[in-house]
PDB file of C-alpha atoms in Angstrom:
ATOM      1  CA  UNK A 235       0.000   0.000   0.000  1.00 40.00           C
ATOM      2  CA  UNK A 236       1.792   2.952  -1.117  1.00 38.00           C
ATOM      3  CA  UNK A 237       1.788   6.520   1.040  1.00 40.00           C
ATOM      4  CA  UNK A 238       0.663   7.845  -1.610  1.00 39.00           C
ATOM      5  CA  UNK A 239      -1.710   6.430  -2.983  1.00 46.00           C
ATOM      6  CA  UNK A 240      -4.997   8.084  -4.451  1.00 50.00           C
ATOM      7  CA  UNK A 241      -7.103   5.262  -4.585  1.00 78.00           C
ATOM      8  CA  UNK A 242      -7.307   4.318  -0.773  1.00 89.00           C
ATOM      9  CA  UNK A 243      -9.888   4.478   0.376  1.00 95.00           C
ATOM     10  CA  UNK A 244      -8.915   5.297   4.084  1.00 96.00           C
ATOM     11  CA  UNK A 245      -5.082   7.372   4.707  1.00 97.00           C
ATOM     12  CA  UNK A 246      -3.582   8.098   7.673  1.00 97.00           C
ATOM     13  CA  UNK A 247      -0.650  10.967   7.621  1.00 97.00           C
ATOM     14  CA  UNK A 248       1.689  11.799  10.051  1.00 97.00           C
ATOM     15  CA  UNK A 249      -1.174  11.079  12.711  1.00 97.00           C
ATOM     16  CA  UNK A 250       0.564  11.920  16.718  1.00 98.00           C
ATOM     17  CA  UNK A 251      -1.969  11.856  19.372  1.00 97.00           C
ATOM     18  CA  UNK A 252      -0.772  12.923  23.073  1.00 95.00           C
ATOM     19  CA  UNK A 253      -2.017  13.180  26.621  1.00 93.00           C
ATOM     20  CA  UNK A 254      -0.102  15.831  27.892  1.00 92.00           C
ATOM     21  CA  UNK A 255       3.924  14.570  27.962  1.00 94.00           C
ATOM     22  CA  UNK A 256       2.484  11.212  26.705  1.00 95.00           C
ATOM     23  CA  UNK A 257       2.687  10.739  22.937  1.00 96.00           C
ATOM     24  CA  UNK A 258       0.506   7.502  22.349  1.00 97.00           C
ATOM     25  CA  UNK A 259       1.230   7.701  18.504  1.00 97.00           C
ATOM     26  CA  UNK A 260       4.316   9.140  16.982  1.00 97.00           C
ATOM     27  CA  UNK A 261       3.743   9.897  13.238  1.00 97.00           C
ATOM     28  CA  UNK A 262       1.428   7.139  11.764  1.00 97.00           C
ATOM     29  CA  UNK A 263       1.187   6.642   8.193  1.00 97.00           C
ATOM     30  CA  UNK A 264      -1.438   3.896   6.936  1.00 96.00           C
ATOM     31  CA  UNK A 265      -3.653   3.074   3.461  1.00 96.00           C
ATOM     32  CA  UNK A 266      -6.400   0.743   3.468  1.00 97.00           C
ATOM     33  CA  UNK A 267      -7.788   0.230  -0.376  1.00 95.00           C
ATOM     34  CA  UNK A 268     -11.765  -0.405  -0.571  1.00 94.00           C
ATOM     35  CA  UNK A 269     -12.274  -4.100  -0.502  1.00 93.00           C
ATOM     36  CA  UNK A 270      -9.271  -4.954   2.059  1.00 95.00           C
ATOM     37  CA  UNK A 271      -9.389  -6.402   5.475  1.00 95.00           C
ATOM     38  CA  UNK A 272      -6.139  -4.823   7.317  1.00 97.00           C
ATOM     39  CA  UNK A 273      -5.504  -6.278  10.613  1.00 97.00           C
ATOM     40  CA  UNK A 274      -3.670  -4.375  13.462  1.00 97.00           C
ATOM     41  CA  UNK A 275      -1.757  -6.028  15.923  1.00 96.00           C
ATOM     42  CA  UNK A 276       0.748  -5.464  18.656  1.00 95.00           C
ATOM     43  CA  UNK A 277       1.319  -5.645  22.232  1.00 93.00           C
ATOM     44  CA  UNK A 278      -1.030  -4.057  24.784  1.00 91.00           C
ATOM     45  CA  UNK A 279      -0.077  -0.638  25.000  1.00 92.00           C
ATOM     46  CA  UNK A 280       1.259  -0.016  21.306  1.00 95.00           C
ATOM     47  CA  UNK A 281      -1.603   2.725  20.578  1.00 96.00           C
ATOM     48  CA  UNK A 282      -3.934   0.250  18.121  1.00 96.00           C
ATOM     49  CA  UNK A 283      -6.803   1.232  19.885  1.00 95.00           C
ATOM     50  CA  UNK A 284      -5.852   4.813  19.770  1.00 96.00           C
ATOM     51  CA  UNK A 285      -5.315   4.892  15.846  1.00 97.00           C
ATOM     52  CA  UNK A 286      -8.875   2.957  15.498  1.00 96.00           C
ATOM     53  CA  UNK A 287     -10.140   5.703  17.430  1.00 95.00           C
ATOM     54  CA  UNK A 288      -8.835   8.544  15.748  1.00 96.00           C
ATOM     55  CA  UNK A 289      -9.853   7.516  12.421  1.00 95.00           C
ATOM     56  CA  UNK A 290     -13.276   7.915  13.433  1.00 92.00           C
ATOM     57  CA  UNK A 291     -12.855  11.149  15.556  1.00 93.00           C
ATOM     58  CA  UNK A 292     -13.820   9.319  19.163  1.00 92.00           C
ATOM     59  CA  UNK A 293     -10.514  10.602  19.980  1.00 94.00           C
ATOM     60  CA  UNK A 294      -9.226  13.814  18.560  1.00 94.00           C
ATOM     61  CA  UNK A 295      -5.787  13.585  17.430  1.00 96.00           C
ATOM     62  CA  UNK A 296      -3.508  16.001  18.187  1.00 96.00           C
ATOM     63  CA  UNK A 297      -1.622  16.715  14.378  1.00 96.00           C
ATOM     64  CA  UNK A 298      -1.687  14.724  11.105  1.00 96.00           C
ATOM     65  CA  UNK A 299      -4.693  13.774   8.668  1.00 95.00           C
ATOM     66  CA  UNK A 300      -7.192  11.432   7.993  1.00 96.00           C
ATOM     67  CA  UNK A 301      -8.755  11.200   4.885  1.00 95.00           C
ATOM     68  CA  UNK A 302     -12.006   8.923   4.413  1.00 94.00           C
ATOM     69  CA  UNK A 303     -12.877   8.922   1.006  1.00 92.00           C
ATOM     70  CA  UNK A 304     -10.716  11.395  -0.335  1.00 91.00           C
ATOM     71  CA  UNK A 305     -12.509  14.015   2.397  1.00 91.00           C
ATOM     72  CA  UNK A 306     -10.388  15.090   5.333  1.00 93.00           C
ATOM     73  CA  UNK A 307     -12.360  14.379   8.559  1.00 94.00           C
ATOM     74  CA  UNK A 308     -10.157  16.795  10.864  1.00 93.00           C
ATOM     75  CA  UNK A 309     -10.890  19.866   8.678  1.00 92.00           C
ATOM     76  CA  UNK A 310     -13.213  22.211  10.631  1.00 91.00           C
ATOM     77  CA  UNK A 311     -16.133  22.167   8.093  1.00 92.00           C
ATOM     78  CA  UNK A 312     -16.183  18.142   8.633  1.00 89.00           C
ATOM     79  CA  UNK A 313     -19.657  16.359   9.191  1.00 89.00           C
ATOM     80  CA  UNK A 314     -19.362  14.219  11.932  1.00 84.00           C
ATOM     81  CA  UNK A 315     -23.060  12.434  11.391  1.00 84.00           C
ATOM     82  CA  UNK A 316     -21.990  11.935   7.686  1.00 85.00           C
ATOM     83  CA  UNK A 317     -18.299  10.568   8.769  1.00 86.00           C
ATOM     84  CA  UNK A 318     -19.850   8.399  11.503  1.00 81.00           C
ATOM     85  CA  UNK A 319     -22.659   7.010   8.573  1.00 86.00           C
ATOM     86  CA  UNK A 320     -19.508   6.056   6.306  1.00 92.00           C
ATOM     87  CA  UNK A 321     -17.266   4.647   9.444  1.00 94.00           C
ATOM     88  CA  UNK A 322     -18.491   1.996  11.358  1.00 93.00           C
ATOM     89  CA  UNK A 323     -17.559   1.097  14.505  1.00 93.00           C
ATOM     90  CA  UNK A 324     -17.237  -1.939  16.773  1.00 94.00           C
ATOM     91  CA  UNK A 325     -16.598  -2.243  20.111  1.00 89.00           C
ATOM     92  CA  UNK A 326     -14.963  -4.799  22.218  1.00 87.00           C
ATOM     93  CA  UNK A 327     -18.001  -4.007  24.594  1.00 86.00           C
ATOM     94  CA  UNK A 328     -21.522  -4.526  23.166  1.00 85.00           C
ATOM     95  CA  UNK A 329     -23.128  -1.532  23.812  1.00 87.00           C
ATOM     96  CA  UNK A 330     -26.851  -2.380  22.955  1.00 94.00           C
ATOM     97  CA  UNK A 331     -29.752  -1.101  24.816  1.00 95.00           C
ATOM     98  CA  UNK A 332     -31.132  -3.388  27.021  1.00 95.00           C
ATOM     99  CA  UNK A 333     -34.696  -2.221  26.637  1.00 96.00           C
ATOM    100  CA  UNK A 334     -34.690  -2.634  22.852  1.00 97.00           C
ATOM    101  CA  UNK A 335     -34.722  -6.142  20.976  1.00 97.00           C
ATOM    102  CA  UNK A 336     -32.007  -6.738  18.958  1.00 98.00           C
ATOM    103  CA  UNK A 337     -34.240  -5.820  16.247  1.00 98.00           C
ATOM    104  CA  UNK A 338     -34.783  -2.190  17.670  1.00 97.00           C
ATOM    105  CA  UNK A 339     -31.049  -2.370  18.410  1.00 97.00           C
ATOM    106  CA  UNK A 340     -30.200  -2.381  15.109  1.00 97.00           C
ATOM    107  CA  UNK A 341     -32.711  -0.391  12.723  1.00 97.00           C
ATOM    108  CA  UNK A 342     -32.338   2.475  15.761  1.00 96.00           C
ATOM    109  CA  UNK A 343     -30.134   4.814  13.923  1.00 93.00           C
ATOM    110  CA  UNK A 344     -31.463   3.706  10.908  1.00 95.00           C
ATOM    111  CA  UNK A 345     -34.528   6.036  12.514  1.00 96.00           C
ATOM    112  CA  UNK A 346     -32.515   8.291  14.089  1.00 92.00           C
ATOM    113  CA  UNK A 347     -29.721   9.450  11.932  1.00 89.00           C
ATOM    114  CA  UNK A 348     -30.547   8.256   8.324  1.00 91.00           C
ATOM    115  CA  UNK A 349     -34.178   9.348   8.942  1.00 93.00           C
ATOM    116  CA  UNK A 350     -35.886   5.723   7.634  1.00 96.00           C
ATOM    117  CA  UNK A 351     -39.337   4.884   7.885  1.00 97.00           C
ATOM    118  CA  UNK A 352     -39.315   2.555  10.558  1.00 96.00           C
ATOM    119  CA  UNK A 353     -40.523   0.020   8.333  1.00 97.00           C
ATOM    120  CA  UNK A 354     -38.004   0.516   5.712  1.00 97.00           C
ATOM    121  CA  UNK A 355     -35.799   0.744   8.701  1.00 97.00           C
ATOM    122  CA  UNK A 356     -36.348  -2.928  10.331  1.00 97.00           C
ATOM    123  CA  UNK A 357     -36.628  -4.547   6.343  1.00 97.00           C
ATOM    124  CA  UNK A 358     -32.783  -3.235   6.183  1.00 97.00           C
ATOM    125  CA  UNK A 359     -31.752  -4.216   9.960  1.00 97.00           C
ATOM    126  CA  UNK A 360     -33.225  -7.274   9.391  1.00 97.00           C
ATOM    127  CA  UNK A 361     -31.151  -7.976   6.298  1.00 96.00           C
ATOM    128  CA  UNK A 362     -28.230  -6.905   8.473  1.00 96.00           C
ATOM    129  CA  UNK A 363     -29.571  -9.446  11.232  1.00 97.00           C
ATOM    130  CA  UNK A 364     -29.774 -12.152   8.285  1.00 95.00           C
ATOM    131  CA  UNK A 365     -25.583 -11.310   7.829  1.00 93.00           C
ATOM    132  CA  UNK A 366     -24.345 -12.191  10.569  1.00 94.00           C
ATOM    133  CA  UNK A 367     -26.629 -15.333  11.555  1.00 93.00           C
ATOM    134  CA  UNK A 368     -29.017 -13.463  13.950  1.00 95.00           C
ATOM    135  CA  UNK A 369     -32.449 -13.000  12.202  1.00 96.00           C
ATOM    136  CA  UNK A 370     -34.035 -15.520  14.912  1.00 96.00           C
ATOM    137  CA  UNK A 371     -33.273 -13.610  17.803  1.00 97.00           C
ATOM    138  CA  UNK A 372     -35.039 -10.421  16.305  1.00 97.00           C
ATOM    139  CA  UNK A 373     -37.355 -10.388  18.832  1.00 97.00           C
ATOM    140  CA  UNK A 374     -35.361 -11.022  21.605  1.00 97.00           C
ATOM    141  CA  UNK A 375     -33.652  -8.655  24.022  1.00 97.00           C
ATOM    142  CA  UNK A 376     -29.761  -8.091  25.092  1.00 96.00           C
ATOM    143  CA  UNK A 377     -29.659  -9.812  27.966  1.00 96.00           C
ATOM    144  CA  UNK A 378     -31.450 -13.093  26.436  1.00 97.00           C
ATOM    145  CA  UNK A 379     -28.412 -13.735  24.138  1.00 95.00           C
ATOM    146  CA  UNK A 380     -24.790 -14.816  24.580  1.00 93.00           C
ATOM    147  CA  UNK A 381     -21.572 -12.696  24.123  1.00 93.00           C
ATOM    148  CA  UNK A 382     -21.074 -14.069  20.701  1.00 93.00           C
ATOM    149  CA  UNK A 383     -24.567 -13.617  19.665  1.00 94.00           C
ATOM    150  CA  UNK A 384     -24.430 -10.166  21.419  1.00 94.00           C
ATOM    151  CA  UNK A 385     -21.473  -8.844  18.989  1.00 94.00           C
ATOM    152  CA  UNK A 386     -22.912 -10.463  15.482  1.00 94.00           C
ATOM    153  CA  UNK A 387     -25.924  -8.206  16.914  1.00 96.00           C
ATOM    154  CA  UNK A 388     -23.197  -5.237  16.947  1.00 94.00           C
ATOM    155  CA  UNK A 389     -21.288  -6.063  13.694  1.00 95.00           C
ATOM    156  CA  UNK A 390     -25.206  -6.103  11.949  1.00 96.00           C
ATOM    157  CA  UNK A 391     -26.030  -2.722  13.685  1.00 95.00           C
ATOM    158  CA  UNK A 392     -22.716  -1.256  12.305  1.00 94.00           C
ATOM    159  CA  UNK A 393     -23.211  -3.059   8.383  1.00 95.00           C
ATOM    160  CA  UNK A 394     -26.856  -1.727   8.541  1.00 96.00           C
ATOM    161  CA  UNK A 395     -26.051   1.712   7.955  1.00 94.00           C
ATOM    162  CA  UNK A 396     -24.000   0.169   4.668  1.00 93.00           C
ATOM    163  CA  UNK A 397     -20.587   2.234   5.611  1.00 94.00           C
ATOM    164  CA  UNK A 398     -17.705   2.261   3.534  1.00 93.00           C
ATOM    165  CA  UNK A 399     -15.630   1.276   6.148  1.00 95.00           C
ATOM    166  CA  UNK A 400     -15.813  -0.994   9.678  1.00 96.00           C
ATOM    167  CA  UNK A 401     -13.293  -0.460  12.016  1.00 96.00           C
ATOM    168  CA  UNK A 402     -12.900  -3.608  14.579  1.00 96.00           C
ATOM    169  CA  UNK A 403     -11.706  -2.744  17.945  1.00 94.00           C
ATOM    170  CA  UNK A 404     -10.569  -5.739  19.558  1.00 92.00           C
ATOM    171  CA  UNK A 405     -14.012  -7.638  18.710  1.00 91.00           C
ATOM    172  CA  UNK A 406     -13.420 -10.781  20.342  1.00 90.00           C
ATOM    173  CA  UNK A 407     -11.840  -9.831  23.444  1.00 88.00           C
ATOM    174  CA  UNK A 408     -14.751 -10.119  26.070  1.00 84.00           C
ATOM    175  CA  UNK A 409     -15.678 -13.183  24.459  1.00 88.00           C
ATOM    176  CA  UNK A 410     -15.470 -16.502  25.946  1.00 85.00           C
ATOM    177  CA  UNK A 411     -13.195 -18.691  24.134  1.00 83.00           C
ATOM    178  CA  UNK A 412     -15.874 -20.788  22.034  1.00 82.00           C
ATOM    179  CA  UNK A 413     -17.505 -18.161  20.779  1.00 86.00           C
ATOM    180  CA  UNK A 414     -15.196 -16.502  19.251  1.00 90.00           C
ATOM    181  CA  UNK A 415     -14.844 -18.488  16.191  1.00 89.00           C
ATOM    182  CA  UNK A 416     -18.607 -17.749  14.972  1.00 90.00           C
ATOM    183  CA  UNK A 417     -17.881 -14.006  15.221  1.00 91.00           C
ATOM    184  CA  UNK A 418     -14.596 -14.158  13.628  1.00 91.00           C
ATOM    185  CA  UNK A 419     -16.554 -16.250  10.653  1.00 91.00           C
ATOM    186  CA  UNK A 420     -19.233 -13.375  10.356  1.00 93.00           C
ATOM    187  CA  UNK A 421     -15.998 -11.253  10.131  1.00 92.00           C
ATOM    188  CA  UNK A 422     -14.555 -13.622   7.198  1.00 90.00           C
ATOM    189  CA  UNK A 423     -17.864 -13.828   5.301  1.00 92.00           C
ATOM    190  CA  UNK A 424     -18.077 -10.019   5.104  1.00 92.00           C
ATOM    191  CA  UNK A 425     -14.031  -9.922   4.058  1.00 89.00           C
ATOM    192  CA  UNK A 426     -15.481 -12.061   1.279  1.00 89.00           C
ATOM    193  CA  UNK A 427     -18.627  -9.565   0.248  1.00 90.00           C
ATOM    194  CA  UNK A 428     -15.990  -6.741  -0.212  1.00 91.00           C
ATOM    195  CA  UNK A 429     -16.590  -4.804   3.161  1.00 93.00           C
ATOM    196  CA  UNK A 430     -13.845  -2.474   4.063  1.00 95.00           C
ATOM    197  CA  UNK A 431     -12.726  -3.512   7.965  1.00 96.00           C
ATOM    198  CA  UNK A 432      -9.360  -2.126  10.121  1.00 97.00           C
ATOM    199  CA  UNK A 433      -9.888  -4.974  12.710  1.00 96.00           C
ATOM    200  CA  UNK A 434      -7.518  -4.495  15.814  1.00 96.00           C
ATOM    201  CA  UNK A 435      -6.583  -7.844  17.296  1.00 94.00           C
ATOM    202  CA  UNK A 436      -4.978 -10.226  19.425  1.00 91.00           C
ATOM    203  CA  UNK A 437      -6.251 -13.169  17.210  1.00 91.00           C
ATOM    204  CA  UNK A 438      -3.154 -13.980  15.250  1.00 92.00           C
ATOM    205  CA  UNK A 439      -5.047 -16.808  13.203  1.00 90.00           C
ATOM    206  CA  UNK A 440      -7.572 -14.991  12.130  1.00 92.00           C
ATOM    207  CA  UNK A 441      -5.243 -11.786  11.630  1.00 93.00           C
ATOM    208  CA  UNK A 442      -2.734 -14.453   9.519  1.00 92.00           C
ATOM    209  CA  UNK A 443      -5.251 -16.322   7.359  1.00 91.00           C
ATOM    210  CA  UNK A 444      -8.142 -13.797   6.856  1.00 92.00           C
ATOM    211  CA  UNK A 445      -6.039 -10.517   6.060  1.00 94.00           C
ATOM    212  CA  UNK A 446      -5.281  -8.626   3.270  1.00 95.00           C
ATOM    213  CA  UNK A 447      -2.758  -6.615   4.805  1.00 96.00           C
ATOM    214  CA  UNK A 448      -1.020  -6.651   8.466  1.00 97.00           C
ATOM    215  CA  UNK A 449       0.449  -3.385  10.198  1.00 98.00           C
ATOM    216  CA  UNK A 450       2.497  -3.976  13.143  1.00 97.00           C
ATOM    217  CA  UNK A 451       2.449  -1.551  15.865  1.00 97.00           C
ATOM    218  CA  UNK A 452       4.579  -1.189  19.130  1.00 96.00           C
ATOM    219  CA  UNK A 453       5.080   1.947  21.247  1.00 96.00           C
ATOM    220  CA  UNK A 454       3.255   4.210  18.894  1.00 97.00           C
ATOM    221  CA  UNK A 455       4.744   3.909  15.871  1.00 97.00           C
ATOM    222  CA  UNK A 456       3.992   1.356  12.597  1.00 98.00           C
ATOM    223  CA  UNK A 457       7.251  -1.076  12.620  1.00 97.00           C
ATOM    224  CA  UNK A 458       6.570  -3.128  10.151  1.00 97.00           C
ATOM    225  CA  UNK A 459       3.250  -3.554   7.848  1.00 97.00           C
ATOM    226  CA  UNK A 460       2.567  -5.979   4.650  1.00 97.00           C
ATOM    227  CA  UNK A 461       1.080  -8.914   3.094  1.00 96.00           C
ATOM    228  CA  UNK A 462       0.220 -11.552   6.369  1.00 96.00           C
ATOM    229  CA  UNK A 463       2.602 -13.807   5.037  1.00 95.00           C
ATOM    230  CA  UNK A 464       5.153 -11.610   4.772  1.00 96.00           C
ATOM    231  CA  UNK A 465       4.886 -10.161   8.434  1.00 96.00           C
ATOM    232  CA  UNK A 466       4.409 -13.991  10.070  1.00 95.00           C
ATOM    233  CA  UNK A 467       6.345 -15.739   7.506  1.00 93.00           C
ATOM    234  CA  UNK A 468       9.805 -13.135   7.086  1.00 94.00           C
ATOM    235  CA  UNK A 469       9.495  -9.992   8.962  1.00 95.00           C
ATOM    236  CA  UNK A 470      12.643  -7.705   7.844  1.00 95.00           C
ATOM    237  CA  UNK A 471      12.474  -6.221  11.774  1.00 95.00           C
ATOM    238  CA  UNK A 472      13.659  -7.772  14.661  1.00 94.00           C
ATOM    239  CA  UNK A 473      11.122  -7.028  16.784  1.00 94.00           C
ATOM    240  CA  UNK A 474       8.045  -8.109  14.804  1.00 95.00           C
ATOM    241  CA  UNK A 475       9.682 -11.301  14.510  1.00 94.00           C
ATOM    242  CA  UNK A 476      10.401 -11.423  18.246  1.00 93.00           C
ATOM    243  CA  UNK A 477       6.253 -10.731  18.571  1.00 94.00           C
ATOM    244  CA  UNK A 478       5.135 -12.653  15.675  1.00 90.00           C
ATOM    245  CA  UNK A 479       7.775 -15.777  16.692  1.00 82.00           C
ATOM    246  CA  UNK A 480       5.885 -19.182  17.826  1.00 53.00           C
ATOM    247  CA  UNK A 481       2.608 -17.641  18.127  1.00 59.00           C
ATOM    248  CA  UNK A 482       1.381 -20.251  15.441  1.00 49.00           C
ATOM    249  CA  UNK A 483      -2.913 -19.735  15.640  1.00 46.00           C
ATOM    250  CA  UNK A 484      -2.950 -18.893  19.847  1.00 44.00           C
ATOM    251  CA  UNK A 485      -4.007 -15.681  21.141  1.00 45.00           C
ATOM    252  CA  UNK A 486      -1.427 -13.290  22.201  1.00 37.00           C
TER     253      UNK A 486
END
């Protein structure tokens, strides 16, 4: 992915973000083309969370640019509800309202933002539902449903507002081990229907065999980013391979 490319469809330039004498990220430069599935990994700490963040504006950075679609989203005269339409977002926590079914859950902003006709709105969140596996459990509520099911129920709510671009943050992570494989399948099948995703991880399977590209973070800064099987399989840097060495398909 070339720094200067024109046709990504997400770039990152010279991105820094501090907390007072903290620098979290020191200069962060990062394509993603439409149609790839980029994985970010790293030890705790490293600032992945940080750069998800920022490309969405939940965190302000504090100098560089972000381009989404060719359209910077720090410039002043930005639309946040239009950037937040085209970048979707999810969380490592579920973040759906216990009072709704998962049906409201999802067609919600539908409503709310894009201004649907509820029933317009529920025929598209329940295509979103019918995604990720969860089109039975329309009618049910939050705390009726597992972790697993939980998060497909937050992947559809994100890929029902059809944005250009899903960014992952650590989606697995509260999960119990066995059900992370049927979210990490949902995440595999939409790969293969050309969705856009930056997926933060500690899943170095999934990161290994379902990416198109891996970037390699530690201590704020990009070390070493390229095809998967060039970052597991020959890593020029010393330290990804020190990172990336053994792991074979655990969790780091």
């Amino acid at each position: 992915m070339s720094a200067t490319s024109s046709s990504s469809l997400l770039q990152v330039r010279q991105l820094f973000k501090h907390y007072g004498s903290n620098v979290v990220l020191k200069g962060i430069d990062m394509d993603v083309r439409a149609g790839q599935l980029v994985s970010i990994i790293g030890p705790s700490g490293s600032g992945k969370s940080t750069l998800l963040r920022c490309c969405n504006r939940m965190e302000n950075a504090s100098s560089g640019q972000v381009l989404v679609e060719g359209k910077d989203i720090y410039d002043p005269r930005a639309n946040l509800n239009k950037l937040r339409e085209r970048v979707g977002m999810v969380f490592q926590a579920f973040n759906l309202y216990p009072h709704l079914t998962v049906l409201g859950n999802v067609a919600l902003a539908l409503i709310k933002v894009k201004k649907m006709p509820r029933a317009q709105a529920e025929q598209v969140a329940l295509d979103a539902l019918r995604k990720v596996g969860m089109e039975h459990k329309a009618d049910a509520r939050p705390a009726q449903l597992s972790g697993g099911q939980q998060q497909r129920v937050g992947i559809a709510r994100s890929i029902a507002m059809r944005p250009a671009l899903v960014l992952f943050d650590e989606p697995t992570s509260a999960l119990d081990p066995e059900m992370v494989g049927g979210v990490l399948e949902v995440m595999r099948e939409l790969r293969n229907d050309g969705m856009t995703m930056v997926v933060v991880t500690h899943e170095m399977g999934f990161a290994k065999a379902a990416s198109d590209h891996v970037v390699f973070m530690e201590d704020g800064v990009i070390v070493e980013q390229g095809h998967p099987d060039q970052v597991f399989g020959s890593p020029t840097q010393a330290r990804t391979a020190a990172f990336v060495g053994g792991i074979g398909e655990r969790r780091i």
